PDB file of C-alpha atoms in Angstrom:
ATOM      1  CA  MET A 142     -48.885  95.593 -40.778  1.00  0.00           C
ATOM      2  CA  THR A 143     -52.405  94.431 -40.741  1.00  0.00           C
ATOM      3  CA  GLU A 144     -54.035  92.157 -43.252  1.00  0.00           C
ATOM      4  CA  PRO A 145     -56.865  93.530 -45.354  1.00  0.00           C
ATOM      5  CA  GLN A 146     -60.206  92.547 -44.030  1.00  0.00           C
ATOM      6  CA  TYR A 147     -62.572  90.795 -46.330  1.00  0.00           C
ATOM      7  CA  PRO A 148     -66.305  90.765 -45.819  1.00  0.00           C
ATOM      8  CA  SER A 149     -67.992  87.672 -44.574  1.00  0.00           C
ATOM      9  CA  THR A 150     -69.912  85.538 -47.025  1.00  0.00           C
ATOM     10  CA  GLY A 151     -73.229  86.932 -45.938  1.00  0.00           C
ATOM     11  CA  GLY A 152     -72.230  90.627 -45.906  1.00  0.00           C
ATOM     12  CA  PRO A 153     -71.980  93.264 -48.656  1.00  0.00           C
ATOM     13  CA  ASP A 154     -69.536  92.705 -51.505  1.00  0.00           C
ATOM     14  CA  GLN A 155     -67.060  95.361 -50.445  1.00  0.00           C
ATOM     15  CA  VAL A 156     -63.360  94.968 -49.891  1.00  0.00           C
ATOM     16  CA  THR A 157     -61.540  97.162 -47.450  1.00  0.00           C
ATOM     17  CA  PRO A 158     -58.535  98.681 -49.249  1.00  0.00           C
ATOM     18  CA  PRO A 159     -55.129  98.004 -47.769  1.00  0.00           C
ATOM     19  CA  ALA A 160     -53.655 100.657 -45.552  1.00  0.00           C
ATOM     20  CA  PRO A 161     -51.227 103.077 -47.245  1.00  0.00           C
ATOM     21  CA  GLN A 162     -47.628 101.954 -47.068  1.00  0.00           C
ATOM     22  CA  SER A 163     -45.233 104.016 -45.150  1.00  0.00           C
ATOM     23  CA  GLY A 164     -41.536 103.945 -45.694  1.00  0.00           C
ATOM     24  CA  TRP A 165     -39.371 103.792 -48.756  1.00  0.00           C
ATOM     25  CA  VAL A 166     -40.889 103.250 -52.235  1.00  0.00           C
ATOM     26  CA  GLN A 167     -38.671 102.822 -55.292  1.00  0.00           C
ATOM     27  CA  PRO A 168     -38.965 105.905 -57.523  1.00  0.00           C
ATOM     28  CA  GLN A 169     -39.933 105.529 -61.184  1.00  0.00           C
ATOM     29  CA  PRO A 170     -37.117 106.251 -63.635  1.00  0.00           C
ATOM     30  CA  ALA A 171     -37.371 109.663 -65.284  1.00  0.00           C
ATOM     31  CA  GLN A 172     -37.291 109.929 -69.058  1.00  0.00           C
ATOM     32  CA  THR A 173     -34.456 111.987 -70.443  1.00  0.00           C
ATOM     33  CA  GLY A 174     -34.322 113.800 -73.755  1.00  0.00           C
ATOM     34  CA  TRP A 175     -37.115 114.429 -76.203  1.00  0.00           C
ATOM     35  CA  VAL A 176     -40.034 112.021 -76.188  1.00  0.00           C
ATOM     36  CA  MET A 177     -42.182 111.750 -79.316  1.00  0.00           C
ATOM     37  CA  PRO A 178     -45.808 112.594 -78.533  1.00  0.00           C
ATOM     38  CA  ALA A 179     -48.194 109.690 -78.965  1.00  0.00           C
ATOM     39  CA  ALA A 180     -50.113 111.421 -81.758  1.00  0.00           C
ATOM     40  CA  VAL A 181     -46.956 111.760 -83.841  1.00  0.00           C
ATOM     41  CA  ALA A 182     -45.655 108.293 -83.057  1.00  0.00           C
ATOM     42  CA  GLN A 183     -48.826 106.664 -84.347  1.00  0.00           C
ATOM     43  CA  GLY A 184     -48.444 108.096 -87.866  1.00  0.00           C
ATOM     44  CA  PRO A 185     -50.647 110.487 -89.747  1.00  0.00           C
ATOM     45  CA  GLY A 186     -53.701 111.696 -87.958  1.00  0.00           C
ATOM     46  CA  LYS A 187     -56.967 112.986 -89.230  1.00  0.00           C
ATOM     47  CA  VAL A 188     -57.023 114.436 -92.720  1.00  0.00           C
ATOM     48  CA  SER A 189     -56.941 118.209 -92.581  1.00  0.00           C
ATOM     49  CA  GLY A 190     -59.493 119.921 -94.811  1.00  0.00           C
ATOM     50  CA  LEU A 191     -57.430 123.107 -94.985  1.00  0.00           C
ATOM     51  CA  VAL A 192     -54.395 121.136 -96.184  1.00  0.00           C
ATOM     52  CA  ILE A 193     -56.533 119.507 -98.898  1.00  0.00           C
ATOM     53  CA  ILE A 194     -57.757 122.955-100.001  1.00  0.00           C
ATOM     54  CA  ALA A 195     -54.141 124.144-100.125  1.00  0.00           C
ATOM     55  CA  ALA A 196     -53.183 121.150-102.281  1.00  0.00           C
ATOM     56  CA  LEU A 197     -56.083 121.744-104.661  1.00  0.00           C
ATOM     57  CA  PHE A 198     -55.124 125.424-104.918  1.00  0.00           C
ATOM     58  CA  LEU A 199     -51.525 124.501-105.798  1.00  0.00           C
ATOM     59  CA  LEU A 200     -52.771 121.963-108.344  1.00  0.00           C
ATOM     60  CA  LEU A 201     -55.096 124.480-110.017  1.00  0.00           C
ATOM     61  CA  VAL A 202     -52.496 127.255-110.082  1.00  0.00           C
ATOM     62  CA  GLY A 203     -49.855 124.807-111.319  1.00  0.00           C
ATOM     63  CA  VAL A 204     -52.000 123.629-114.220  1.00  0.00           C
ATOM     64  CA  LEU A 205     -52.910 127.211-115.197  1.00  0.00           C
ATOM     65  CA  THR A 206     -49.263 128.264-114.941  1.00  0.00           C
ATOM     66  CA  ALA A 207     -48.200 125.313-117.113  1.00  0.00           C
ATOM     67  CA  LEU A 208     -50.745 126.333-119.742  1.00  0.00           C
ATOM     68  CA  GLY A 209     -49.413 129.892-119.645  1.00  0.00           C
ATOM     69  CA  GLY A 210     -45.854 128.569-119.982  1.00  0.00           C
ATOM     70  CA  ALA A 211     -46.852 126.447-122.980  1.00  0.00           C
ATOM     71  CA  ILE A 212     -48.425 129.489-124.644  1.00  0.00           C
ATOM     72  CA  LEU A 213     -45.260 131.497-123.946  1.00  0.00           C
ATOM     73  CA  MET A 214     -43.133 128.718-125.414  1.00  0.00           C
ATOM     74  CA  LEU A 215     -45.278 128.609-128.546  1.00  0.00           C
ATOM     75  CA  GLY A 216     -45.185 132.402-128.869  1.00  0.00           C
ATOM     76  CA  GLY A 217     -41.403 132.503-128.420  1.00  0.00           C
ATOM     77  CA  THR A 218     -40.961 129.820-131.055  1.00  0.00           C
ATOM     78  CA  VAL A 219     -43.209 131.637-133.537  1.00  0.00           C
ATOM     79  CA  LEU A 220     -41.488 134.943-132.863  1.00  0.00           C
ATOM     80  CA  GLY A 221     -38.085 133.311-133.275  1.00  0.00           C
ATOM     81  CA  GLN A 222     -39.171 131.921-136.649  1.00  0.00           C
ATOM     82  CA  LEU A 223     -40.117 135.398-137.904  1.00  0.00           C
ATOM     83  CA  GLY A 224     -36.490 136.479-137.944  1.00  0.00           C
ATOM     84  CA  THR A 225     -35.157 133.376-139.675  1.00  0.00           C
ATOM     85  CA  THR A 226     -37.049 133.649-142.978  1.00  0.00           C
ATOM     86  CA  ASP A 227     -34.390 135.555-144.951  1.00  0.00           C
ATOM     87  CA  THR A 228     -32.078 137.521-142.698  1.00  0.00           C
ATOM     88  CA  GLY A 229     -30.919 134.987-140.128  1.00  0.00           C
ATOM     89  CA  THR A 230     -31.904 135.212-136.459  1.00  0.00           C
ATOM     90  CA  GLY A 231     -31.836 138.969-135.881  1.00  0.00           C
ATOM     91  CA  VAL A 232     -33.820 140.784-133.230  1.00  0.00           C
ATOM     92  CA  PHE A 233     -36.883 138.563-133.521  1.00  0.00           C
ATOM     93  CA  GLY A 234     -34.791 135.451-133.035  1.00  0.00           C
ATOM     94  CA  ALA A 235     -33.171 136.865-129.901  1.00  0.00           C
ATOM     95  CA  LEU A 236     -36.508 138.009-128.512  1.00  0.00           C
ATOM     96  CA  GLY A 237     -38.079 134.626-129.333  1.00  0.00           C
ATOM     97  CA  GLY A 238     -35.203 132.848-127.594  1.00  0.00           C
ATOM     98  CA  PHE A 239     -35.625 135.035-124.497  1.00  0.00           C
ATOM     99  CA  ILE A 240     -39.370 134.383-124.374  1.00  0.00           C
ATOM    100  CA  ALA A 241     -38.777 130.643-124.782  1.00  0.00           C
ATOM    101  CA  GLY A 242     -36.277 130.768-121.901  1.00  0.00           C
ATOM    102  CA  VAL A 243     -38.826 132.516-119.691  1.00  0.00           C
ATOM    103  CA  ALA A 244     -41.357 129.881-120.729  1.00  0.00           C
ATOM    104  CA  VAL A 245     -39.043 127.098-119.543  1.00  0.00           C
ATOM    105  CA  VAL A 246     -38.740 128.768-116.115  1.00  0.00           C
ATOM    106  CA  VAL A 247     -42.530 129.164-115.932  1.00  0.00           C
ATOM    107  CA  ILE A 248     -43.094 125.506-116.843  1.00  0.00           C
ATOM    108  CA  VAL A 249     -40.551 124.306-114.256  1.00  0.00           C
ATOM    109  CA  TRP A 250     -42.309 126.457-111.628  1.00  0.00           C
ATOM    110  CA  ALA A 251     -45.663 124.953-112.641  1.00  0.00           C
ATOM    111  CA  LEU A 252     -44.278 121.435-112.343  1.00  0.00           C
ATOM    112  CA  LEU A 253     -43.002 122.207-108.828  1.00  0.00           C
ATOM    113  CA  GLU A 254     -46.494 123.377-107.864  1.00  0.00           C
ATOM    114  CA  ILE A 255     -48.111 120.290-109.374  1.00  0.00           C
ATOM    115  CA  PHE A 256     -45.651 117.843-107.775  1.00  0.00           C
ATOM    116  CA  GLY A 257     -46.037 119.625-104.427  1.00  0.00           C
ATOM    117  CA  ALA A 258     -49.821 119.392-104.695  1.00  0.00           C
ATOM    118  CA  PHE A 259     -49.708 115.641-105.386  1.00  0.00           C
ATOM    119  CA  GLY A 260     -47.239 115.159-102.531  1.00  0.00           C
ATOM    120  CA  ILE A 261     -49.622 116.969-100.200  1.00  0.00           C
ATOM    121  CA  LEU A 262     -52.625 114.978-101.417  1.00  0.00           C
ATOM    122  CA  PHE A 263     -50.733 111.705-100.876  1.00  0.00           C
ATOM    123  CA  ARG A 264     -49.708 112.910 -97.400  1.00  0.00           C
ATOM    124  CA  ARG A 265     -45.950 112.829 -97.997  1.00  0.00           C
ATOM    125  CA  GLY A 266     -43.477 114.898 -96.012  1.00  0.00           C
ATOM    126  CA  TRP A 267     -41.597 115.932 -99.161  1.00  0.00           C
ATOM    127  CA  GLY A 268     -44.885 117.233-100.581  1.00  0.00           C
ATOM    128  CA  ARG A 269     -45.361 119.362 -97.496  1.00  0.00           C
ATOM    129  CA  ALA A 270     -41.824 120.768 -97.781  1.00  0.00           C
ATOM    130  CA  LEU A 271     -42.145 121.441-101.511  1.00  0.00           C
ATOM    131  CA  GLY A 272     -45.585 122.995-101.071  1.00  0.00           C
ATOM    132  CA  PHE A 273     -44.294 125.200 -98.260  1.00  0.00           C
ATOM    133  CA  ILE A 274     -41.352 126.459-100.353  1.00  0.00           C
ATOM    134  CA  VAL A 275     -43.550 127.062-103.396  1.00  0.00           C
ATOM    135  CA  GLY A 276     -46.125 128.783-101.184  1.00  0.00           C
ATOM    136  CA  ILE A 277     -43.571 131.138 -99.617  1.00  0.00           C
ATOM    137  CA  ILE A 278     -42.007 132.101-102.957  1.00  0.00           C
ATOM    138  CA  GLY A 279     -45.426 132.447-104.589  1.00  0.00           C
ATOM    139  CA  ALA A 280     -46.691 134.634-101.743  1.00  0.00           C
ATOM    140  CA  ILE A 281     -43.634 136.895-102.009  1.00  0.00           C
ATOM    141  CA  PHE A 282     -43.946 137.406-105.757  1.00  0.00           C
ATOM    142  CA  THR A 283     -47.738 137.792-105.788  1.00  0.00           C
ATOM    143  CA  GLY A 284     -47.452 140.163-102.819  1.00  0.00           C
ATOM    144  CA  LEU A 285     -45.063 142.327-104.841  1.00  0.00           C
ATOM    145  CA  ALA A 286     -47.402 142.111-107.833  1.00  0.00           C
ATOM    146  CA  LEU A 287     -50.303 143.110-105.584  1.00  0.00           C
ATOM    147  CA  LEU A 288     -48.406 146.171-104.370  1.00  0.00           C
ATOM    148  CA  ALA A 289     -47.555 147.127-107.954  1.00  0.00           C
ATOM    149  CA  SER A 290     -51.134 146.672-109.136  1.00  0.00           C
ATOM    150  CA  LEU A 291     -52.469 148.689-106.209  1.00  0.00           C
ATOM    151  CA  GLY A 292     -50.015 151.462-107.092  1.00  0.00           C
ATOM    152  CA  SER A 293     -51.261 151.589-110.672  1.00  0.00           C
ATOM    153  CA  LEU A 294     -54.919 151.393-109.696  1.00  0.00           C
ATOM    154  CA  GLY A 295     -55.520 155.159-109.748  1.00  0.00           C
ATOM    155  CA  SER A 296     -53.681 155.859-113.013  1.00  0.00           C
ATOM    156  CA  THR A 297     -55.523 153.435-115.340  1.00  0.00           C
ATOM    157  CA  ASP A 298     -59.065 152.453-116.242  1.00  0.00           C
ATOM    158  CA  GLY A 299     -60.789 151.540-112.983  1.00  0.00           C
ATOM    159  CA  SER A 300     -62.717 148.442-114.104  1.00  0.00           C
ATOM    160  CA  SER A 301     -59.865 146.546-115.793  1.00  0.00           C
ATOM    161  CA  ALA A 302     -57.328 147.485-113.117  1.00  0.00           C
ATOM    162  CA  GLY A 303     -59.781 146.528-110.374  1.00  0.00           C
ATOM    163  CA  THR A 304     -60.251 143.086-111.906  1.00  0.00           C
ATOM    164  CA  GLY A 305     -56.489 142.609-112.144  1.00  0.00           C
ATOM    165  CA  VAL A 306     -56.024 143.610-108.509  1.00  0.00           C
ATOM    166  CA  LEU A 307     -58.779 141.202-107.476  1.00  0.00           C
ATOM    167  CA  VAL A 308     -57.169 138.278-109.356  1.00  0.00           C
ATOM    168  CA  VAL A 309     -53.734 138.989-107.873  1.00  0.00           C
ATOM    169  CA  LEU A 310     -55.287 139.344-104.400  1.00  0.00           C
ATOM    170  CA  VAL A 311     -57.041 135.961-104.696  1.00  0.00           C
ATOM    171  CA  VAL A 312     -53.813 134.238-105.810  1.00  0.00           C
ATOM    172  CA  PHE A 313     -51.850 135.938-103.016  1.00  0.00           C
ATOM    173  CA  LEU A 314     -54.396 134.811-100.423  1.00  0.00           C
ATOM    174  CA  GLY A 315     -54.285 131.290-101.881  1.00  0.00           C
ATOM    175  CA  TYR A 316     -50.529 131.111-101.394  1.00  0.00           C
ATOM    176  CA  ALA A 317     -50.825 132.586 -97.894  1.00  0.00           C
ATOM    177  CA  VAL A 318     -53.481 130.021 -96.921  1.00  0.00           C
ATOM    178  CA  THR A 319     -51.285 127.272 -98.377  1.00  0.00           C
ATOM    179  CA  VAL A 320     -48.348 128.280 -96.194  1.00  0.00           C
ATOM    180  CA  PHE A 321     -50.582 128.591 -93.121  1.00  0.00           C
ATOM    181  CA  ALA A 322     -52.218 125.199 -93.742  1.00  0.00           C
ATOM    182  CA  LEU A 323     -48.890 123.440 -94.216  1.00  0.00           C
ATOM    183  CA  VAL A 324     -47.426 124.956 -91.061  1.00  0.00           C
ATOM    184  CA  ARG A 325     -50.464 124.009 -88.967  1.00  0.00           C
ATOM    185  CA  GLY A 326     -51.257 120.661 -90.581  1.00  0.00           C
ATOM    186  CA  GLY A 327     -48.223 118.615 -89.565  1.00  0.00           C
ATOM    187  CA  GLY A 328     -50.329 115.688 -88.282  1.00  0.00           C
ATOM    188  CA  HIS A 329     -51.787 115.252 -91.778  1.00  0.00           C
ATOM    189  CA  PHE A 330     -48.524 113.873 -93.206  1.00  0.00           C
ATOM    190  CA  ARG A 331     -46.723 110.533 -92.965  1.00  0.00           C
ATOM    191  CA  ARG A 332     -43.231 110.361 -91.619  1.00  0.00           C
ATOM    192  CA  GLY A 333     -40.617 109.286 -94.129  1.00  0.00           C
TER     193      GLY A 333
END
């Protein structure tokens, strides 16, 4: 083997690189199994605007749904009280109890949307999971409501039915965008 040649003190400041080594070189050990990408290992990345929009949509829909549930609860209670004036519970009491039960389900659904929205805004993994589940279920039910409202579009007054279809379409698209944003925006969330 030859030694690398260095320039003299008066010559240019260049170093001749050493000659390539021939012979055996120890191989680098290969990594086995799954290796976490560097972007994931570092924690949450850049905040995703689409994920923030999805969280704000869930928050808005959750608050409006909670208000609707509260109105249902109040209506069920009032209707239940109509039957108890003289004759006992009767039909109005049963109907009021049913409406109040539906109101409880609506309020629980609204709370799931609101908690999911806050979890997404605070970049928590559980918020992403809850928002995804709420988004899927919401998209299924609003999709069915959209199909039903489109089916009744020709048989009723065009202006009121058209407005209803438009509202259901906007809510359906909101849920669909929420699901899409949460599937694509994994780097937005913290691990744990």
